[in-house]
PDB file of C-alpha atoms and ligand atoms in Angstrom:
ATOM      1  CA  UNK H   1     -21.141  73.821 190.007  1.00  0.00           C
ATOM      2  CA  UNK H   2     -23.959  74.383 192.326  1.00  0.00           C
ATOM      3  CA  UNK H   3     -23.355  73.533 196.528  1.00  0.00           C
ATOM      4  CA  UNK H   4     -26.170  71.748 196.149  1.00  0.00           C
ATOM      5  CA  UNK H   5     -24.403  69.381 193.719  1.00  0.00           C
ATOM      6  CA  UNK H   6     -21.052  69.751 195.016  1.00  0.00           C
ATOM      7  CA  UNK H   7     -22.583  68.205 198.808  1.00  0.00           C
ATOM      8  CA  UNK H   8     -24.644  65.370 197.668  1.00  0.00           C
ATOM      9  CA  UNK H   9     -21.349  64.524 195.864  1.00  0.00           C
ATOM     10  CA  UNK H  10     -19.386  64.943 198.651  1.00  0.00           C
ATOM     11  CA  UNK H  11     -21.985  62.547 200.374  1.00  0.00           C
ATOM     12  CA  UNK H  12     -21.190  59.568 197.804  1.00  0.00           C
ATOM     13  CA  UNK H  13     -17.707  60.256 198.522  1.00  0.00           C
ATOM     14  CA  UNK H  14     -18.251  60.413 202.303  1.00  0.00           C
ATOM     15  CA  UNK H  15     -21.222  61.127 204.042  1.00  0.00           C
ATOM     16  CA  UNK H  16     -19.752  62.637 207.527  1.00  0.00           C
ATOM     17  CA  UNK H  17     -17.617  64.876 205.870  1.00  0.00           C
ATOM     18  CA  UNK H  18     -18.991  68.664 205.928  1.00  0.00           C
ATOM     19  CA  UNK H  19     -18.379  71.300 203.292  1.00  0.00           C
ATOM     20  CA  UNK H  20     -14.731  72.368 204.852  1.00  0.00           C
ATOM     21  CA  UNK H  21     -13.538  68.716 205.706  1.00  0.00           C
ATOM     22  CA  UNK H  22     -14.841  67.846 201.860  1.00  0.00           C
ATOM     23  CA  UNK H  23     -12.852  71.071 200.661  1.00  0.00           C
ATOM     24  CA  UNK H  24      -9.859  69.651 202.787  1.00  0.00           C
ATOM     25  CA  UNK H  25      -9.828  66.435 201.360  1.00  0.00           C
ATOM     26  CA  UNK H  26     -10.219  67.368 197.800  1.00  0.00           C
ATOM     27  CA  UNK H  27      -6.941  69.349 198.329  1.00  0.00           C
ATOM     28  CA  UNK H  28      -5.418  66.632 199.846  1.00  0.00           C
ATOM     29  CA  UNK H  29      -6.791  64.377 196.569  1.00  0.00           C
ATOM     30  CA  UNK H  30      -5.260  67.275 194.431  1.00  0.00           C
ATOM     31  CA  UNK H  31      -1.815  67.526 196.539  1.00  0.00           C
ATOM     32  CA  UNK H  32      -1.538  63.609 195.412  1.00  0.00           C
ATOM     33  CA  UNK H  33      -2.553  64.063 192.235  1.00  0.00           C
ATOM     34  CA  UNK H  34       0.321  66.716 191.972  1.00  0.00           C
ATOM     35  CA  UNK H  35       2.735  64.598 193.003  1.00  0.00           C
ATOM     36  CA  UNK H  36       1.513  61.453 190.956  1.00  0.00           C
ATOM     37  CA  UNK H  37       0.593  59.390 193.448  1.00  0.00           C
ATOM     38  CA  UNK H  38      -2.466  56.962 193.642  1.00  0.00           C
ATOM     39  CA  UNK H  39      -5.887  57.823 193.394  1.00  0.00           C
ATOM     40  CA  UNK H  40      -8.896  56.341 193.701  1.00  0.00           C
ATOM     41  CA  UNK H  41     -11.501  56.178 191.194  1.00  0.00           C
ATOM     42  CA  UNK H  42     -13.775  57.393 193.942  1.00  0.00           C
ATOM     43  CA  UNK H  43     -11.164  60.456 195.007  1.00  0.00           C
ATOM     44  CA  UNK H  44     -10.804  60.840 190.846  1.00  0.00           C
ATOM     45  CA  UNK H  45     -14.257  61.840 189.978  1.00  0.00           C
ATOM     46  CA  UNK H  46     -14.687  64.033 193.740  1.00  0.00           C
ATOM     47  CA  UNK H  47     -11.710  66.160 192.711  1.00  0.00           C
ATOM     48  CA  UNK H  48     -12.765  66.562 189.128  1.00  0.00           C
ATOM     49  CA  UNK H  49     -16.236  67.872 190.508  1.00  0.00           C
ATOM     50  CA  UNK H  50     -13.856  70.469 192.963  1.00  0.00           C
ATOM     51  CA  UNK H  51     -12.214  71.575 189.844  1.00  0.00           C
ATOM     52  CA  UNK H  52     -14.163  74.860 190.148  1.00  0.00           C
ATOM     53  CA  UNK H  53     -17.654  76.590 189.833  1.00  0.00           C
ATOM     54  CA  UNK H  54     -17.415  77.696 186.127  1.00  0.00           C
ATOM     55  CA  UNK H  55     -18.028  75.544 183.428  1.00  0.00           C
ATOM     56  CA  UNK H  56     -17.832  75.698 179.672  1.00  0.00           C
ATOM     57  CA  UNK H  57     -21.495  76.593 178.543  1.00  0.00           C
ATOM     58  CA  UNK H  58     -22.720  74.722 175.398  1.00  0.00           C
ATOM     59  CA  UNK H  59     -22.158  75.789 171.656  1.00  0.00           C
ATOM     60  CA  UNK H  60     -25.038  77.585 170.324  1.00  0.00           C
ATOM     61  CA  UNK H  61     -25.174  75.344 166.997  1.00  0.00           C
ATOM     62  CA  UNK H  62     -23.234  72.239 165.906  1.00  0.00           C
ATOM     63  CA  UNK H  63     -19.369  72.887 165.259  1.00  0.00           C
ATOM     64  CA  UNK H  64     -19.939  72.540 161.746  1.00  0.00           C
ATOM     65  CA  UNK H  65     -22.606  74.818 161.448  1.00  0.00           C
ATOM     66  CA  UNK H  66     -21.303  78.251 160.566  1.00  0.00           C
ATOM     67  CA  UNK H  67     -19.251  76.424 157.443  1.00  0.00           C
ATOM     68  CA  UNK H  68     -18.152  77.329 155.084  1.00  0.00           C
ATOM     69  CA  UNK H  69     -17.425  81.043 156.653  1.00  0.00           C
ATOM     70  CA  UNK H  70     -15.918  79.633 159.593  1.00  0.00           C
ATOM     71  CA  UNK H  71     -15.140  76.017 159.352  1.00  0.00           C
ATOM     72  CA  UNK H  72     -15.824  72.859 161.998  1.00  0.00           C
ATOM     73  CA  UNK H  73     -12.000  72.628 162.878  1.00  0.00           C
ATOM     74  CA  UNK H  74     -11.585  76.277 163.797  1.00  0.00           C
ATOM     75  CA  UNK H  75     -14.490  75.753 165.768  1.00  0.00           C
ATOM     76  CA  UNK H  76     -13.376  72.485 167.355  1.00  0.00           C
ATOM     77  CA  UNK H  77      -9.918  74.260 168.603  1.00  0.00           C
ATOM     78  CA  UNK H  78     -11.125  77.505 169.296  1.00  0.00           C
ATOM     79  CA  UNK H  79     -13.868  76.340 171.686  1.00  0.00           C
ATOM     80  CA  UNK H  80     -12.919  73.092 172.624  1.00  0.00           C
ATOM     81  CA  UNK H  81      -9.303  74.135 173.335  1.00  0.00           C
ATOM     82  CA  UNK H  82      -9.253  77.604 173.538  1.00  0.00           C
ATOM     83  CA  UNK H  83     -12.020  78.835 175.175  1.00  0.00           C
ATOM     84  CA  UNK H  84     -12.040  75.159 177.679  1.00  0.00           C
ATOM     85  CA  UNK H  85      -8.735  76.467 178.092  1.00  0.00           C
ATOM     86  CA  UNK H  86      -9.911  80.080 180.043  1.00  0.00           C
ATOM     87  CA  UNK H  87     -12.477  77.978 181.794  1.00  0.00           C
ATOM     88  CA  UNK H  88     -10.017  75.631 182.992  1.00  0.00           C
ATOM     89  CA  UNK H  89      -7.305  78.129 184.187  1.00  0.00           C
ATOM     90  CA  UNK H  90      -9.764  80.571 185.976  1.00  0.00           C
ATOM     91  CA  UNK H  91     -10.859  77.466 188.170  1.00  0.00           C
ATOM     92  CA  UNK H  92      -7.586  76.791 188.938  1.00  0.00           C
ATOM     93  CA  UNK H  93      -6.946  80.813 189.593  1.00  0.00           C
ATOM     94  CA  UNK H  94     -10.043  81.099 192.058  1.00  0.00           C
ATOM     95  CA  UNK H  95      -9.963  77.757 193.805  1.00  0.00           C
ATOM     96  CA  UNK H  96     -10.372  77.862 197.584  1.00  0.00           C
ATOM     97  CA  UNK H  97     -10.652  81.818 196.852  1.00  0.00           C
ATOM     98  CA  UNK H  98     -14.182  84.310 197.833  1.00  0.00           C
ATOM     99  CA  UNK H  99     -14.402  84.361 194.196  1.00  0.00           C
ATOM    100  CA  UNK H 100     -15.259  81.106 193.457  1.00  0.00           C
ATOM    101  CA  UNK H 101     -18.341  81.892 194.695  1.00  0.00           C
ATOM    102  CA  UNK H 102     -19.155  84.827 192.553  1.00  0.00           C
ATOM    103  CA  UNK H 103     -20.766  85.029 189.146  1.00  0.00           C
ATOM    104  CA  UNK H 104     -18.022  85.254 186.345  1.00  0.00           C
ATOM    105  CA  UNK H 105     -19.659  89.154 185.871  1.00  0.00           C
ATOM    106  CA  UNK H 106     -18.954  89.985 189.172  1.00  0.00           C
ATOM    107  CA  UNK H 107     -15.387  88.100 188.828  1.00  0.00           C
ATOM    108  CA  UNK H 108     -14.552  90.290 186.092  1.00  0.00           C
ATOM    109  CA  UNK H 109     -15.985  93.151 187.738  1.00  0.00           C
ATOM    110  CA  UNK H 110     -13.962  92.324 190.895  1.00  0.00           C
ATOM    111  CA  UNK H 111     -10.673  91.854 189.089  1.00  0.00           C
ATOM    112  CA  UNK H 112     -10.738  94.419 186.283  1.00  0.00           C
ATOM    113  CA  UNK H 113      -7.986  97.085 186.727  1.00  0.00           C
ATOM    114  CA  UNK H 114      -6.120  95.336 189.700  1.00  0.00           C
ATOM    115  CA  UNK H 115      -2.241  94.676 189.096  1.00  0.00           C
ATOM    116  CA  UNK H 116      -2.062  91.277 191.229  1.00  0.00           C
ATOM    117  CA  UNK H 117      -5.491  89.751 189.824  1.00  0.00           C
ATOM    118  CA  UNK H 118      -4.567  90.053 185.709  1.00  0.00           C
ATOM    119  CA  UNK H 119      -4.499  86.359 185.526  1.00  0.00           C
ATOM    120  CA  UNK H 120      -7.815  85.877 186.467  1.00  0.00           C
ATOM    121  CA  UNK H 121      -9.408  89.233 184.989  1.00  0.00           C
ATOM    122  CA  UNK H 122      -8.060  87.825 181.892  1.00  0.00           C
ATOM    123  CA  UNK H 123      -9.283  84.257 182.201  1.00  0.00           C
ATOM    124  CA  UNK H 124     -12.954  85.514 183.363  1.00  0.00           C
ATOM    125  CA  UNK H 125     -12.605  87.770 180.459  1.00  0.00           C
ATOM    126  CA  UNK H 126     -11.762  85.402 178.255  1.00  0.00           C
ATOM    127  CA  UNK H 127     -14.402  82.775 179.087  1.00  0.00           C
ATOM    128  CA  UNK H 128     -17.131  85.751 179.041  1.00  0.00           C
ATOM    129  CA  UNK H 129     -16.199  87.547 175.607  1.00  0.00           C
ATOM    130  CA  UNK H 130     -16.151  83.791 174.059  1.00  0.00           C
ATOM    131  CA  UNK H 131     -19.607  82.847 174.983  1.00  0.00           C
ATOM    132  CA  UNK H 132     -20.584  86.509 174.247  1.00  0.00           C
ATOM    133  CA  UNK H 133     -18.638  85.731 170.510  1.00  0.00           C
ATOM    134  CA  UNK H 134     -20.509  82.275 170.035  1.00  0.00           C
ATOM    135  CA  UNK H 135     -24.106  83.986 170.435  1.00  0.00           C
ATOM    136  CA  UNK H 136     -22.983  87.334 168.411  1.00  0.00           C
ATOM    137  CA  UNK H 137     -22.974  84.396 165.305  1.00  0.00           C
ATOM    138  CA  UNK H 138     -25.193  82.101 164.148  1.00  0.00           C
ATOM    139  CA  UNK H 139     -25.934  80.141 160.511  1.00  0.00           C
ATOM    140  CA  UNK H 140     -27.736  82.208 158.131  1.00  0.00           C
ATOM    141  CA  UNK H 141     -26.831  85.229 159.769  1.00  0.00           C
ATOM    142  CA  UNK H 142     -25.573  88.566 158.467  1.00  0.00           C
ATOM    143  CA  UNK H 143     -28.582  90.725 157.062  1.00  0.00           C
ATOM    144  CA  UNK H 144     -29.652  93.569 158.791  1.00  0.00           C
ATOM    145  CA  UNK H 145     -31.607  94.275 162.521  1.00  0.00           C
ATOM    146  CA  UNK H 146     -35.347  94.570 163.069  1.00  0.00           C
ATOM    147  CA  UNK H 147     -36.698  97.935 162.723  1.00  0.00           C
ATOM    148  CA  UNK H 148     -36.102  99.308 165.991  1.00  0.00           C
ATOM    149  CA  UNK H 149     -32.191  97.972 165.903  1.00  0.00           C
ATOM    150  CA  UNK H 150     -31.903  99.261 162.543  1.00  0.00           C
ATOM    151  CA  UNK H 151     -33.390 102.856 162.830  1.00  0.00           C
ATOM    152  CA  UNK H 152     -30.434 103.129 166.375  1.00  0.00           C
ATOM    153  CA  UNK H 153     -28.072 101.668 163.831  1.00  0.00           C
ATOM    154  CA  UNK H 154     -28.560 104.671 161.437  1.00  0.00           C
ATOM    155  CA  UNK H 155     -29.740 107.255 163.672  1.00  0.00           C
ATOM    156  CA  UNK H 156     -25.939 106.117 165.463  1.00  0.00           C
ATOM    157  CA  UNK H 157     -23.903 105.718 161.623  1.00  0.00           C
ATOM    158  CA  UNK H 158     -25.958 107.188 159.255  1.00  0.00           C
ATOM    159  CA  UNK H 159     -26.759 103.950 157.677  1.00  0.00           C
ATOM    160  CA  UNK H 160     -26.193 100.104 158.143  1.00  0.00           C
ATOM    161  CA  UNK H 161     -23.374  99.771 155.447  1.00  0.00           C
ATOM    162  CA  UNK H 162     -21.985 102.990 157.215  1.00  0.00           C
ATOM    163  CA  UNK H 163     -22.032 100.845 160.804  1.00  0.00           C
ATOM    164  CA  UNK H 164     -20.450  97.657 158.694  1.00  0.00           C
ATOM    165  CA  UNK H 165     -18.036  99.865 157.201  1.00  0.00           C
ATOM    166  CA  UNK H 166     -17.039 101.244 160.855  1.00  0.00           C
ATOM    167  CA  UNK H 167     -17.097  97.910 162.210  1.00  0.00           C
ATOM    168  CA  UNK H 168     -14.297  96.131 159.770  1.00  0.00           C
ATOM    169  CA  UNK H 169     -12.288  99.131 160.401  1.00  0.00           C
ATOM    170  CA  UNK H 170     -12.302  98.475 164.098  1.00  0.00           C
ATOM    171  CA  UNK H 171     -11.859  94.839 163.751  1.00  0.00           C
ATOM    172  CA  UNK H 172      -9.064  94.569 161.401  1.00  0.00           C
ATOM    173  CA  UNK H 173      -7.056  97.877 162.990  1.00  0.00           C
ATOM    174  CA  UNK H 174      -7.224  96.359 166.497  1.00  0.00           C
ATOM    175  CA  UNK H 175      -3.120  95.894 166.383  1.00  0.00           C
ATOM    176  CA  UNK H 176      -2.745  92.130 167.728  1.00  0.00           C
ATOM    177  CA  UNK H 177      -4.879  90.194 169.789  1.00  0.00           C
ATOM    178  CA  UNK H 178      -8.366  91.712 170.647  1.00  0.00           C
ATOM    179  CA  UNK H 179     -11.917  92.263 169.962  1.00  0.00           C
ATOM    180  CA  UNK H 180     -14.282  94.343 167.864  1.00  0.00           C
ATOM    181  CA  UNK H 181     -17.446  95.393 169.730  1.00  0.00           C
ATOM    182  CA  UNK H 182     -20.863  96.868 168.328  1.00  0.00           C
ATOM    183  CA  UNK H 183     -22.019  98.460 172.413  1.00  0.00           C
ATOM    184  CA  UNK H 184     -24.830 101.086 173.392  1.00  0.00           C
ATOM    185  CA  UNK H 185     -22.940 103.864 175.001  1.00  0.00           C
ATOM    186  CA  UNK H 186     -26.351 106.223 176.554  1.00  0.00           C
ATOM    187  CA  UNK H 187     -28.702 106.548 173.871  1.00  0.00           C
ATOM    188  CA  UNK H 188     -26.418 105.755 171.476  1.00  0.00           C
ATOM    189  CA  UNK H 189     -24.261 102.852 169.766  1.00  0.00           C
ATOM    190  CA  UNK H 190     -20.967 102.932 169.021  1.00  0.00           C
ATOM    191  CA  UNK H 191     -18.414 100.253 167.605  1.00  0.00           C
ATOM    192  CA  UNK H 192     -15.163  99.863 169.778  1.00  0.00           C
ATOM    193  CA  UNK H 193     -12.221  97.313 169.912  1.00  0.00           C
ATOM    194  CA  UNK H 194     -10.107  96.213 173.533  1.00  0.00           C
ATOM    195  CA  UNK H 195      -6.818  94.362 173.079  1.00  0.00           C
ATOM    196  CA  UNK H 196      -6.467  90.883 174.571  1.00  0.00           C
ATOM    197  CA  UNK H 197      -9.043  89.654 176.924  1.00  0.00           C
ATOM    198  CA  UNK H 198     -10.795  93.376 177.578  1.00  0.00           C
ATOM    199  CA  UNK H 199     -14.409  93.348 177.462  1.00  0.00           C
ATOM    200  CA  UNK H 200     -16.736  96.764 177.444  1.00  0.00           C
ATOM    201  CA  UNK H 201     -18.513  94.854 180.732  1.00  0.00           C
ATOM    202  CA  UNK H 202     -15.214  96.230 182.905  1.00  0.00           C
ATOM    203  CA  UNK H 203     -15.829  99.740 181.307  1.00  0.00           C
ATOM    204  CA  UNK H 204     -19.517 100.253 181.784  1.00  0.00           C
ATOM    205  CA  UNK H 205     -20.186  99.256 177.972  1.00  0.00           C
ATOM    206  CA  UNK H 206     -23.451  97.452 177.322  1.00  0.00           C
ATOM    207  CA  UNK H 207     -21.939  94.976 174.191  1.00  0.00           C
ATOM    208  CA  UNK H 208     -24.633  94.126 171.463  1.00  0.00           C
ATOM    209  CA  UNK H 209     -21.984  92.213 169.247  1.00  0.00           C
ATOM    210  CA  UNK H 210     -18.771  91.065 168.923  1.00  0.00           C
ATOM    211  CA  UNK H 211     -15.964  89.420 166.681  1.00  0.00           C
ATOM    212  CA  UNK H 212     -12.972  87.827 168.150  1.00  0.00           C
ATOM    213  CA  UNK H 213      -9.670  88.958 166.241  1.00  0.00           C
ATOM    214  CA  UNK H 214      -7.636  86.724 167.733  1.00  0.00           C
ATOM    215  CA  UNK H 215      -5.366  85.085 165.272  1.00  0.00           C
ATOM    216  CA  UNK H 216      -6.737  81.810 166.528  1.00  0.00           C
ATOM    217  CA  UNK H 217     -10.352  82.835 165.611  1.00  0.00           C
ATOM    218  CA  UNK H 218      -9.677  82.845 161.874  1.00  0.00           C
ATOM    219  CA  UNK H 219      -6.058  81.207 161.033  1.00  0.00           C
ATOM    220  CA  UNK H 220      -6.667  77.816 159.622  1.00  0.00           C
ATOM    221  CA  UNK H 221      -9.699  78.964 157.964  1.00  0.00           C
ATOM    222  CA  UNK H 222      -8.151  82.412 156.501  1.00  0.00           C
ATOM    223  CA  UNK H 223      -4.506  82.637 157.556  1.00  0.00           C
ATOM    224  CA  UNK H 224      -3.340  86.160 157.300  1.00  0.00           C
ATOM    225  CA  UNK H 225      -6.972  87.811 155.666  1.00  0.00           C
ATOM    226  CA  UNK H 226      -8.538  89.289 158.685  1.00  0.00           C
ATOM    227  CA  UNK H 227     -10.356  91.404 156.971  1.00  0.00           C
ATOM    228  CA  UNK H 228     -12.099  88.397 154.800  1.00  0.00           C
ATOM    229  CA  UNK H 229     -12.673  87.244 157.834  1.00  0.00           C
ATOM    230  CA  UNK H 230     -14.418  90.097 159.817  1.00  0.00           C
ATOM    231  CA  UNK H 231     -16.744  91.122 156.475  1.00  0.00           C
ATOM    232  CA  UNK H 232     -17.761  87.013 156.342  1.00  0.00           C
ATOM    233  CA  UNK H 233     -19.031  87.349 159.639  1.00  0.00           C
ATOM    234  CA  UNK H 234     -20.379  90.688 159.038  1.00  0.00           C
ATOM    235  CA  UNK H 235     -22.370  89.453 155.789  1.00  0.00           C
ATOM    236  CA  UNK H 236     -23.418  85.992 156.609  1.00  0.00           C
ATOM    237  CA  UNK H 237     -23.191  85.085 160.629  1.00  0.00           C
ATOM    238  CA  UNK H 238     -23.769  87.786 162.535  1.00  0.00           C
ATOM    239  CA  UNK H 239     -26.610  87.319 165.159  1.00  0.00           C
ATOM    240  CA  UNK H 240     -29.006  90.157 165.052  1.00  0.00           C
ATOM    241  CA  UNK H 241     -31.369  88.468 167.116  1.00  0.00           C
ATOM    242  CA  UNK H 242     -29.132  88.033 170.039  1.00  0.00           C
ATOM    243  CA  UNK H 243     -28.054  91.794 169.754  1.00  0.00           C
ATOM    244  CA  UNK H 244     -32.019  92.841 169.952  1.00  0.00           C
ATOM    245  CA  UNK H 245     -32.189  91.022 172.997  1.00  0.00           C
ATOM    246  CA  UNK H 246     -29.002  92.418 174.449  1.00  0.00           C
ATOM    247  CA  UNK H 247     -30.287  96.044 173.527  1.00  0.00           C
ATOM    248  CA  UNK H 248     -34.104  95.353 174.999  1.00  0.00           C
ATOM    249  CA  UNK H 249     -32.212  93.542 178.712  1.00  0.00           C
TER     250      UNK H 249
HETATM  251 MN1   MN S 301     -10.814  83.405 170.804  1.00  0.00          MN
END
């Protein structure tokens, strides 16, 4: 949510109130909120507009669009729930914090490694590695790179079945919750996996790709089969477009 926004908000809400006093009443609208009292319907939609500065970007493609390979109710939970569900808590973690004013990069960047800020490393994390996921797939996907991607690809794993082959290892040997990566590492790419809500952006990792192990990513659609899962998206929806892009930025 942009200041810009936020204030000519605040001024349909109230028009003498600066930035602080606006801040101070939204908390005060919260405080009631917490304790169920009455709101109203002017307070109601200020404070949902303080919830926070991130915001759930849109889906790349309709829900139902990477079907059969992963279908529209996986898709419905997993970003409508799920990956709401980082956005949602990390606004709650930063409100009325410096960071709220910083891009979710420089969040993550900010609260990587640091033992009393894991709650919101992992819910910047989160929200970042999801969008990243949504991109990294797309309908009719799968296929191979254009011929600059591909030649890195097998100057990097000997060949493109080599780098799949490499890949589904990674993905389905990540023990738990976690990620399988495809990142340029100097002049070179390498696949790598991070547990939980890790991303290569805390480690100094350019990511080109990525698949989301999380049981949630692929239960109702394959239950236990990660593996079916990971060489789906490897053969049919993975973006190669969007990793060209995030090789040539
Ligand atoms: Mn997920």
């Amino acid at each position: 949510m942009s200041e810009r926004s936020e204030m000519s908000e605040s001024k349909l809400f109230n028009p003498r109130l600066n930035r602080r006093q606006f801040l101070g009443a939204l908390l005060a609208g919260s405080a009631v909120l917490a304790t169920g009292g009455l709101l109203s319907p002017r307070l109601t939609r200020a404070a949902e507009v303080a919830k926070g500065p991130f915001s759930l970007p849109p889906l790349p493609y309709a829900e139902n669009a990477l079907d059969p390979y992963i279908s529209a109710q996986t898709i419905g939970f997993h970003y409508g729930k799920h990956h709401q569900g980082y956005v949602n808590k990390l606004n709650e973690l930063v409100a009325g914090t410096p960071l709220a004013e910083q891009s979710l990069e420089a969040v993550i960047q900010a609260s990587a490694g640091k033992a009393d800020q894991v709650a919101i490393f992992n819910n910047a994390a989160q929200v970042w590695n999801h969008t990243f996921y949504w991109n990294s797939l797309r309908p009719k996907g799968g296929g191979k790179p254009d011929a600059a991607l591909a030649a890195l690809i097998d100057r990097s794993f000997g060949s493109h079945d080599a780098f799949k082959a490499e890949f589904a290892k990674a993905a389905t040997g990540q023990f738990g919750s976690g990620w399988a990566w495809l990142v340029k590492e100097g002049d070179r790419l390498i696949v790598t996996r991070t547990g939980n809500a890790d991303t290569p952006i805390a480690h100094g990792q350019k990511p080109l790709l990525t698949v989301d192990v999380w049981e949630h990513a692929y239960y109702l659609d394959y239950q236990n089969r990660r593996a079916d899962y990971v060489n789906a998206l490897l053969d049919n929806l993975l973006n190669w477009d969007f990793a060209a892009r995030n090789l040539a930025g």
